């Protein structure tokens, strides 16, 4: 390829990566972020953005310094804003509480005998004071009985703890629980629930909500496999998840006696999604974004790529609660990594 043509190709490649990266980064930082196509882009695995950026950075070395700056800036936007890099800061305070949320996908224990041991190891390693589990049907005391492979998990987790188990949810606490009940997150006539409890921890009353919002999987598969024909399914899925988030936010706002609040669970959306922003608008903040470091991805390792690339499991806290640190756990026990946060129920205000 003649030098003039290769330089032209390199410039075009840099622009085709840098311009979308800049626009997407701006969109992720904008309010409101309500477009279905922006929501869809947030579920694209990060190598789809990172690989072209690295390639064009190499190409830019054939060009002048200005083009190198453009290529490097695009790469920087991708590894920070678009990939969701977090550099948090620890709070100060008292009354520590280790919180853990975990979508355990309990049904896998029927076909994968080692899953129960991996779940047990993960939870025992983290030693949470307060644990909430979703997709825990086999551990609930409702219509689903405890599966044989998960019986040791239940016996170990529940021994000497306060437990509330309903629907797909299990709450396990070192501290007393009261007023636990199911809340309604139904959409378009389809029943869906969340759990709300009050935790009494060392003299501090804290409201706890754990929820598992509708999965985006069906909508994503439709958009991926059917192209334009599947977009309607994706839009409907997005609208349903957003409706659930708004319902949960409204229930939180309607609480007759406001207390410090923790909202934790598999919320099936990244923090930049309107699904999460709707909850954050209720004066909540994401624990990992507040005091974590890195990317904190919780989903993706069980998919074809074999890497975690989405942070869709969250612990959200009200301003009265401090966060010392937060991180994602191991990948062996479930399709979701757990999220663990070291909280302070009495936060010192700076």
GROMACS .gro file of N, CA and C in nm, residues 221-350:
model
  390
  221UNK      N    1  -3.089  -1.112   2.330
  221UNK     CA    2  -3.082  -1.220   2.231
  221UNK      C    3  -3.163  -1.186   2.107
  222UNK      N    4  -3.279  -1.124   2.127
  222UNK     CA    5  -3.361  -1.085   2.011
  222UNK      C    6  -3.290  -0.983   1.925
  223UNK      N    7  -3.228  -0.883   1.989
  223UNK     CA    8  -3.157  -0.779   1.913
  223UNK      C    9  -3.035  -0.838   1.841
  224UNK      N   10  -2.968  -0.933   1.905
  224UNK     CA   11  -2.847  -0.991   1.846
  224UNK      C   12  -2.880  -1.085   1.731
  225UNK      N   13  -2.983  -1.167   1.748
  225UNK     CA   14  -3.013  -1.269   1.649
  225UNK      C   15  -3.103  -1.221   1.536
  226UNK      N   16  -3.194  -1.129   1.568
  226UNK     CA   17  -3.295  -1.088   1.470
  226UNK      C   18  -3.268  -0.950   1.411
  227UNK      N   19  -3.165  -0.881   1.460
  227UNK     CA   20  -3.134  -0.749   1.407
  227UNK      C   21  -3.248  -0.652   1.428
  228UNK      N   22  -3.284  -0.574   1.324
  228UNK     CA   23  -3.393  -0.475   1.338
  228UNK      C   24  -3.525  -0.536   1.385
  229UNK      N   25  -3.550  -0.663   1.348
  229UNK     CA   26  -3.675  -0.726   1.387
  229UNK      C   27  -3.680  -0.753   1.538
  230UNK      N   28  -3.563  -0.760   1.601
  230UNK     CA   29  -3.560  -0.787   1.743
  230UNK      C   30  -3.556  -0.663   1.830
  231UNK      N   31  -3.546  -0.546   1.768
  231UNK     CA   32  -3.536  -0.422   1.844
  231UNK      C   33  -3.662  -0.396   1.925
  232UNK      N   34  -3.777  -0.433   1.871
  232UNK     CA   35  -3.901  -0.411   1.946
  232UNK      C   36  -3.901  -0.491   2.076
  233UNK      N   37  -3.850  -0.614   2.072
  233UNK     CA   38  -3.839  -0.694   2.194
  233UNK      C   39  -3.745  -0.629   2.294
  234UNK      N   40  -3.635  -0.574   2.244
  234UNK     CA   41  -3.540  -0.507   2.333
  234UNK      C   42  -3.602  -0.383   2.396
  235UNK      N   43  -3.673  -0.305   2.316
  235UNK     CA   44  -3.736  -0.185   2.369
  235UNK      C   45  -3.839  -0.220   2.477
  236UNK      N   46  -3.915  -0.325   2.454
  236UNK     CA   47  -4.014  -0.367   2.553
  236UNK      C   48  -3.945  -0.412   2.682
  237UNK      N   49  -3.836  -0.486   2.667
  237UNK     CA   50  -3.760  -0.531   2.785
  237UNK      C   51  -3.706  -0.412   2.863
  238UNK      N   52  -3.652  -0.316   2.793
  238UNK     CA   53  -3.598  -0.195   2.857
  238UNK      C   54  -3.708  -0.121   2.931
  239UNK      N   55  -3.823  -0.105   2.867
  239UNK     CA   56  -3.936  -0.035   2.930
  239UNK      C   57  -3.984  -0.109   3.055
  240UNK      N   58  -3.985  -0.242   3.050
  240UNK     CA   59  -4.030  -0.320   3.166
  240UNK      C   60  -3.933  -0.304   3.283
  241UNK      N   61  -3.804  -0.309   3.256
  241UNK     CA   62  -3.706  -0.293   3.365
  241UNK      C   63  -3.712  -0.153   3.422
  242UNK      N   64  -3.731  -0.055   3.336
  242UNK     CA   65  -3.740   0.082   3.383
  242UNK      C   66  -3.867   0.102   3.467
  243UNK      N   67  -3.976   0.038   3.427
  243UNK     CA   68  -4.100   0.046   3.505
  243UNK      C   69  -4.081  -0.017   3.642
  244UNK      N   70  -4.009  -0.129   3.649
  244UNK     CA   71  -3.980  -0.192   3.779
  244UNK      C   72  -3.897  -0.099   3.866
  245UNK      N   73  -3.796  -0.038   3.808
  245UNK     CA   74  -3.711   0.052   3.883
  245UNK      C   75  -3.789   0.170   3.938
  246UNK      N   76  -3.877   0.226   3.857
  246UNK     CA   77  -3.959   0.339   3.900
  246UNK      C   78  -4.054   0.298   4.012
  247UNK      N   79  -4.109   0.177   4.003
  247UNK     CA   80  -4.198   0.128   4.108
  247UNK      C   81  -4.121   0.111   4.238
  248UNK      N   82  -4.001   0.054   4.230
  248UNK     CA   83  -3.920   0.035   4.350
  248UNK      C   84  -3.880   0.170   4.409
  249UNK      N   85  -3.841   0.264   4.325
  249UNK     CA   86  -3.805   0.398   4.373
  249UNK      C   87  -3.923   0.466   4.440
  250UNK      N   88  -4.043   0.449   4.385
  250UNK     CA   89  -4.162   0.508   4.445
  250UNK      C   90  -4.192   0.446   4.581
  251UNK      N   91  -4.175   0.316   4.593
  251UNK     CA   92  -4.197   0.250   4.721
  251UNK      C   93  -4.098   0.299   4.826
  252UNK      N   94  -3.974   0.318   4.785
  252UNK     CA   95  -3.872   0.369   4.877
  252UNK      C   96  -3.910   0.510   4.924
  253UNK      N   97  -3.953   0.592   4.830
  253UNK     CA   98  -3.987   0.730   4.864
  253UNK      C   99  -4.109   0.738   4.954
  254UNK      N  100  -4.197   0.637   4.946
  254UNK     CA  101  -4.321   0.639   5.023
  254UNK      C  102  -4.307   0.582   5.164
  255UNK      N  103  -4.185   0.545   5.201
  255UNK     CA  104  -4.164   0.486   5.334
  255UNK      C  105  -4.208   0.585   5.441
  256UNK      N  106  -4.296   0.543   5.535
  256UNK     CA  107  -4.349   0.636   5.634
  256UNK      C  108  -4.247   0.681   5.738
  257UNK      N  109  -4.145   0.598   5.759
  257UNK     CA  110  -4.045   0.632   5.860
  257UNK      C  111  -3.906   0.614   5.799
  258UNK      N  112  -3.851   0.720   5.745
  258UNK     CA  113  -3.721   0.705   5.677
  258UNK      C  114  -3.610   0.666   5.774
  259UNK      N  115  -3.537   0.564   5.737
  259UNK     CA  116  -3.420   0.517   5.811
  259UNK      C  117  -3.303   0.508   5.713
  260UNK      N  118  -3.183   0.485   5.763
  260UNK     CA  119  -3.075   0.448   5.670
  260UNK      C  120  -3.119   0.330   5.585
  261UNK      N  121  -3.081   0.331   5.459
  261UNK     CA  122  -3.135   0.235   5.364
  261UNK      C  123  -3.024   0.169   5.284
  262UNK      N  124  -3.039   0.037   5.266
  262UNK     CA  125  -2.953  -0.041   5.176
  262UNK      C  126  -3.043  -0.107   5.072
  263UNK      N  127  -3.011  -0.087   4.945
  263UNK     CA  128  -3.079  -0.156   4.835
  263UNK      C  129  -2.974  -0.242   4.766
  264UNK      N  130  -2.996  -0.373   4.764
  264UNK     CA  131  -2.894  -0.463   4.712
  264UNK      C  132  -2.958  -0.573   4.629
  265UNK      N  133  -2.887  -0.614   4.525
  265UNK     CA  134  -2.937  -0.726   4.447
  265UNK      C  135  -2.887  -0.726   4.305
  266UNK      N  136  -2.941  -0.820   4.230
  266UNK     CA  137  -2.913  -0.830   4.087
  266UNK      C  138  -3.011  -0.737   4.017
  267UNK      N  139  -2.966  -0.617   3.988
  267UNK     CA  140  -3.053  -0.516   3.929
  267UNK      C  141  -3.047  -0.516   3.776
  268UNK      N  142  -2.962  -0.603   3.721
  268UNK     CA  143  -2.960  -0.632   3.578
  268UNK      C  144  -2.938  -0.510   3.489
  269UNK      N  145  -2.862  -0.413   3.539
  269UNK     CA  146  -2.831  -0.295   3.459
  269UNK      C  147  -2.704  -0.232   3.514
  270UNK      N  148  -2.620  -0.176   3.428
  270UNK     CA  149  -2.502  -0.103   3.475
  270UNK      C  150  -2.541   0.030   3.538
  271UNK      N  151  -2.450   0.088   3.610
  271UNK     CA  152  -2.481   0.209   3.686
  271UNK      C  153  -2.522   0.326   3.598
  272UNK      N  154  -2.472   0.331   3.476
  272UNK     CA  155  -2.507   0.441   3.387
  272UNK      C  156  -2.645   0.426   3.323
  273UNK      N  157  -2.709   0.312   3.345
  273UNK     CA  158  -2.842   0.289   3.289
  273UNK      C  159  -2.947   0.371   3.363
  274UNK      N  160  -3.053   0.414   3.293
  274UNK     CA  161  -3.164   0.480   3.362
  274UNK      C  162  -3.229   0.392   3.468
  275UNK      N  163  -3.218   0.261   3.452
  275UNK     CA  164  -3.273   0.169   3.551
  275UNK      C  165  -3.208   0.193   3.687
  276UNK      N  166  -3.077   0.211   3.690
  276UNK     CA  167  -3.006   0.237   3.815
  276UNK      C  168  -3.014   0.384   3.852
  277UNK      N  169  -3.005   0.471   3.755
  277UNK     CA  170  -3.011   0.614   3.785
  277UNK      C  171  -3.144   0.653   3.850
  278UNK      N  172  -3.250   0.582   3.815
  278UNK     CA  173  -3.380   0.608   3.878
  278UNK      C  174  -3.372   0.584   4.028
  279UNK      N  175  -3.300   0.481   4.070
  279UNK     CA  176  -3.283   0.452   4.212
  279UNK      C  177  -3.185   0.549   4.276
  280UNK      N  178  -3.078   0.581   4.207
  280UNK     CA  179  -2.980   0.675   4.261
  280UNK      C  180  -3.042   0.812   4.284
  281UNK      N  181  -3.143   0.845   4.205
  281UNK     CA  182  -3.211   0.974   4.221
  281UNK      C  183  -3.287   0.983   4.352
  282UNK      N  184  -3.308   0.870   4.419
  282UNK     CA  185  -3.372   0.868   4.550
  282UNK      C  186  -3.269   0.887   4.662
  283UNK      N  187  -3.168   0.963   4.634
  283UNK     CA  188  -3.066   0.998   4.733
  283UNK      C  189  -2.987   0.874   4.778
  284UNK      N  190  -2.957   0.787   4.681
  284UNK     CA  191  -2.874   0.670   4.706
  284UNK      C  192  -2.744   0.683   4.629
  285UNK      N  193  -2.645   0.608   4.669
  285UNK     CA  194  -2.519   0.603   4.595
  285UNK      C  195  -2.471   0.459   4.588
  286UNK      N  196  -2.397   0.428   4.484
  286UNK     CA  197  -2.347   0.294   4.463
  286UNK      C  198  -2.223   0.272   4.549
  287UNK      N  199  -2.223   0.163   4.627
  287UNK     CA  200  -2.113   0.138   4.719
  287UNK      C  201  -1.981   0.119   4.646
  288UNK      N  202  -1.982   0.045   4.534
  288UNK     CA  203  -1.857   0.023   4.462
  288UNK      C  204  -1.806   0.153   4.404
  289UNK      N  205  -1.892   0.234   4.347
  289UNK     CA  206  -1.849   0.362   4.291
  289UNK      C  207  -1.797   0.455   4.399
  290UNK      N  208  -1.846   0.439   4.521
  290UNK     CA  209  -1.805   0.527   4.630
  290UNK      C  210  -1.668   0.491   4.685
  291UNK      N  211  -1.641   0.362   4.702
  291UNK     CA  212  -1.517   0.324   4.770
  291UNK      C  213  -1.448   0.203   4.707
  292UNK      N  214  -1.489   0.164   4.587
  292UNK     CA  215  -1.423   0.054   4.518
  292UNK      C  216  -1.306   0.101   4.434
  293UNK      N  217  -1.240   0.006   4.370
  293UNK     CA  218  -1.130   0.039   4.279
  293UNK      C  219  -1.131  -0.062   4.165
  294UNK      N  220  -1.124  -0.011   4.044
  294UNK     CA  221  -1.123  -0.099   3.927
  294UNK      C  222  -1.257  -0.096   3.856
  295UNK      N  223  -1.298  -0.212   3.808
  295UNK     CA  224  -1.420  -0.219   3.728
  295UNK      C  225  -1.533  -0.293   3.799
  296UNK      N  226  -1.503  -0.385   3.885
  296UNK     CA  227  -1.606  -0.452   3.964
  296UNK      C  228  -1.706  -0.532   3.883
  297UNK      N  229  -1.666  -0.582   3.767
  297UNK     CA  230  -1.760  -0.656   3.683
  297UNK      C  231  -1.811  -0.782   3.755
  298UNK      N  232  -1.940  -0.811   3.737
  298UNK     CA  233  -2.000  -0.925   3.807
  298UNK      C  234  -2.056  -1.031   3.711
  299UNK      N  235  -2.068  -1.000   3.584
  299UNK     CA  236  -2.131  -1.095   3.490
  299UNK      C  237  -2.051  -1.104   3.362
  300UNK      N  238  -2.053  -1.222   3.303
  300UNK     CA  239  -1.989  -1.243   3.173
  300UNK      C  240  -1.895  -1.361   3.171
  301UNK      N  241  -1.843  -1.401   3.288
  301UNK     CA  242  -1.742  -1.508   3.290
  301UNK      C  243  -1.796  -1.644   3.247
  302UNK      N  244  -1.929  -1.663   3.257
  302UNK     CA  245  -1.987  -1.791   3.215
  302UNK      C  246  -2.033  -1.788   3.069
  303UNK      N  247  -2.015  -1.676   3.001
  303UNK     CA  248  -2.054  -1.665   2.861
  303UNK      C  249  -1.937  -1.704   2.770
  304UNK      N  250  -1.957  -1.692   2.641
  304UNK     CA  251  -1.859  -1.742   2.545
  304UNK      C  252  -1.721  -1.678   2.561
  305UNK      N  253  -1.717  -1.549   2.592
  305UNK     CA  254  -1.588  -1.480   2.605
  305UNK      C  255  -1.508  -1.529   2.726
  306UNK      N  256  -1.578  -1.575   2.829
  306UNK     CA  257  -1.509  -1.626   2.948
  306UNK      C  258  -1.453  -1.518   3.038
  307UNK      N  259  -1.497  -1.392   3.021
  307UNK     CA  260  -1.450  -1.283   3.106
  307UNK      C  261  -1.571  -1.206   3.159
  308UNK      N  262  -1.557  -1.152   3.278
  308UNK     CA  263  -1.662  -1.065   3.332
  308UNK      C  264  -1.648  -0.928   3.267
  309UNK      N  265  -1.761  -0.873   3.220
  309UNK     CA  266  -1.754  -0.744   3.151
  309UNK      C  267  -1.872  -0.652   3.183
  310UNK      N  268  -1.960  -0.694   3.274
  310UNK     CA  269  -2.074  -0.611   3.312
  310UNK      C  270  -2.082  -0.599   3.464
  311UNK      N  271  -2.112  -0.481   3.513
  311UNK     CA  272  -2.137  -0.462   3.657
  311UNK      C  273  -2.285  -0.433   3.674
  312UNK      N  274  -2.362  -0.542   3.697
  312UNK     CA  275  -2.507  -0.529   3.704
  312UNK      C  276  -2.563  -0.569   3.840
  313UNK      N  277  -2.476  -0.614   3.930
  313UNK     CA  278  -2.515  -0.643   4.068
  313UNK      C  279  -2.465  -0.527   4.154
  314UNK      N  280  -2.553  -0.476   4.241
  314UNK     CA  281  -2.521  -0.351   4.309
  314UNK      C  282  -2.559  -0.354   4.457
  315UNK      N  283  -2.486  -0.275   4.533
  315UNK     CA  284  -2.525  -0.238   4.669
  315UNK      C  285  -2.535  -0.087   4.671
  316UNK      N  286  -2.655  -0.036   4.693
  316UNK     CA  287  -2.680   0.108   4.698
  316UNK      C  288  -2.710   0.146   4.843
  317UNK      N  289  -2.659   0.260   4.887
  317UNK     CA  290  -2.678   0.302   5.026
  317UNK      C  291  -2.721   0.448   5.033
  318UNK      N  292  -2.792   0.480   5.139
  318UNK     CA  293  -2.834   0.618   5.164
  318UNK      C  294  -2.719   0.697   5.226
  319UNK      N  295  -2.729   0.830   5.231
  319UNK     CA  296  -2.616   0.913   5.276
  319UNK      C  297  -2.572   0.888   5.419
  320UNK      N  298  -2.660   0.835   5.504
  320UNK     CA  299  -2.622   0.812   5.644
  320UNK      C  300  -2.522   0.698   5.660
  321UNK      N  301  -2.508   0.618   5.556
  321UNK     CA  302  -2.423   0.499   5.561
  321UNK      C  303  -2.291   0.526   5.490
  322UNK      N  304  -2.182   0.497   5.557
  322UNK     CA  305  -2.050   0.511   5.496
  322UNK      C  306  -2.006   0.383   5.429
  323UNK      N  307  -1.912   0.396   5.337
  323UNK     CA  308  -1.855   0.281   5.267
  323UNK      C  309  -1.704   0.286   5.281
  324UNK      N  310  -1.648   0.180   5.337
  324UNK     CA  311  -1.503   0.170   5.354
  324UNK      C  312  -1.439   0.109   5.229
  325UNK      N  313  -1.505   0.010   5.173
  325UNK     CA  314  -1.452  -0.058   5.055
  325UNK      C  315  -1.560  -0.145   4.993
  326UNK      N  316  -1.543  -0.179   4.866
  326UNK     CA  317  -1.637  -0.266   4.798
  326UNK      C  318  -1.565  -0.335   4.683
  327UNK      N  319  -1.607  -0.458   4.655
  327UNK     CA  320  -1.541  -0.534   4.549
  327UNK      C  321  -1.630  -0.649   4.504
  328UNK      N  322  -1.599  -0.704   4.388
  328UNK     CA  323  -1.669  -0.822   4.337
  328UNK      C  324  -1.594  -0.946   4.382
  329UNK      N  325  -1.669  -1.052   4.414
  329UNK     CA  326  -1.610  -1.175   4.462
  329UNK      C  327  -1.570  -1.269   4.349
  330UNK      N  328  -1.559  -1.397   4.384
  330UNK     CA  329  -1.511  -1.497   4.290
  330UNK      C  330  -1.615  -1.542   4.189
  331UNK      N  331  -1.569  -1.616   4.087
  331UNK     CA  332  -1.654  -1.655   3.974
  331UNK      C  333  -1.701  -1.799   3.980
  332UNK      N  334  -1.652  -1.879   4.074
  332UNK     CA  335  -1.677  -2.023   4.069
  332UNK      C  336  -1.816  -2.065   4.115
  333UNK      N  337  -1.879  -1.988   4.204
  333UNK     CA  338  -2.003  -2.033   4.263
  333UNK      C  339  -2.128  -2.006   4.182
  334UNK      N  340  -2.121  -1.914   4.087
  334UNK     CA  341  -2.242  -1.873   4.017
  334UNK      C  342  -2.207  -1.806   3.886
  335UNK      N  343  -2.309  -1.786   3.803
  335UNK     CA  344  -2.291  -1.706   3.682
  335UNK      C  345  -2.268  -1.559   3.717
  336UNK      N  346  -2.303  -1.520   3.839
  336UNK     CA  347  -2.280  -1.385   3.888
  336UNK      C  348  -2.174  -1.388   3.996
  337UNK      N  349  -2.079  -1.296   3.991
  337UNK     CA  350  -1.992  -1.273   4.105
  337UNK      C  351  -2.071  -1.198   4.212
  338UNK      N  352  -2.049  -1.229   4.339
  338UNK     CA  353  -2.114  -1.149   4.443
  338UNK      C  354  -2.051  -1.011   4.454
  339UNK      N  355  -2.122  -0.920   4.518
  339UNK     CA  356  -2.067  -0.789   4.552
  339UNK      C  357  -2.060  -0.781   4.704
  340UNK      N  358  -1.945  -0.741   4.754
  340UNK     CA  359  -1.923  -0.730   4.898
  340UNK      C  360  -1.887  -0.585   4.929
  341UNK      N  361  -1.949  -0.530   5.032
  341UNK     CA  362  -1.919  -0.391   5.071
  341UNK      C  363  -1.904  -0.385   5.222
  342UNK      N  364  -1.798  -0.321   5.268
  342UNK     CA  365  -1.779  -0.294   5.410
  342UNK      C  366  -1.838  -0.157   5.440
  343UNK      N  367  -1.948  -0.160   5.516
  343UNK     CA  368  -2.026  -0.039   5.541
  343UNK      C  369  -2.005   0.010   5.684
  344UNK      N  370  -2.037   0.137   5.705
  344UNK     CA  371  -2.038   0.199   5.837
  344UNK      C  372  -2.176   0.260   5.857
  345UNK      N  373  -2.252   0.206   5.951
  345UNK     CA  374  -2.391   0.249   5.966
  345UNK      C  375  -2.403   0.388   6.024
  346UNK      N  376  -2.298   0.437   6.086
  346UNK     CA  377  -2.293   0.576   6.131
  346UNK      C  378  -2.179   0.646   6.059
  347UNK      N  379  -2.211   0.715   5.954
  347UNK     CA  380  -2.109   0.780   5.872
  347UNK      C  381  -2.073   0.916   5.928
  348UNK      N  382  -1.944   0.945   5.929
  348UNK     CA  383  -1.897   1.079   5.967
  348UNK      C  384  -1.899   1.167   5.844
  349UNK      N  385  -1.965   1.280   5.858
  349UNK     CA  386  -1.973   1.375   5.748
  349UNK      C  387  -1.849   1.461   5.745
  350UNK      N  388  -1.791   1.476   5.628
  350UNK     CA  389  -1.674   1.561   5.614
  350UNK      C  390  -1.715   1.706   5.596
   0.00000   0.00000   0.00000
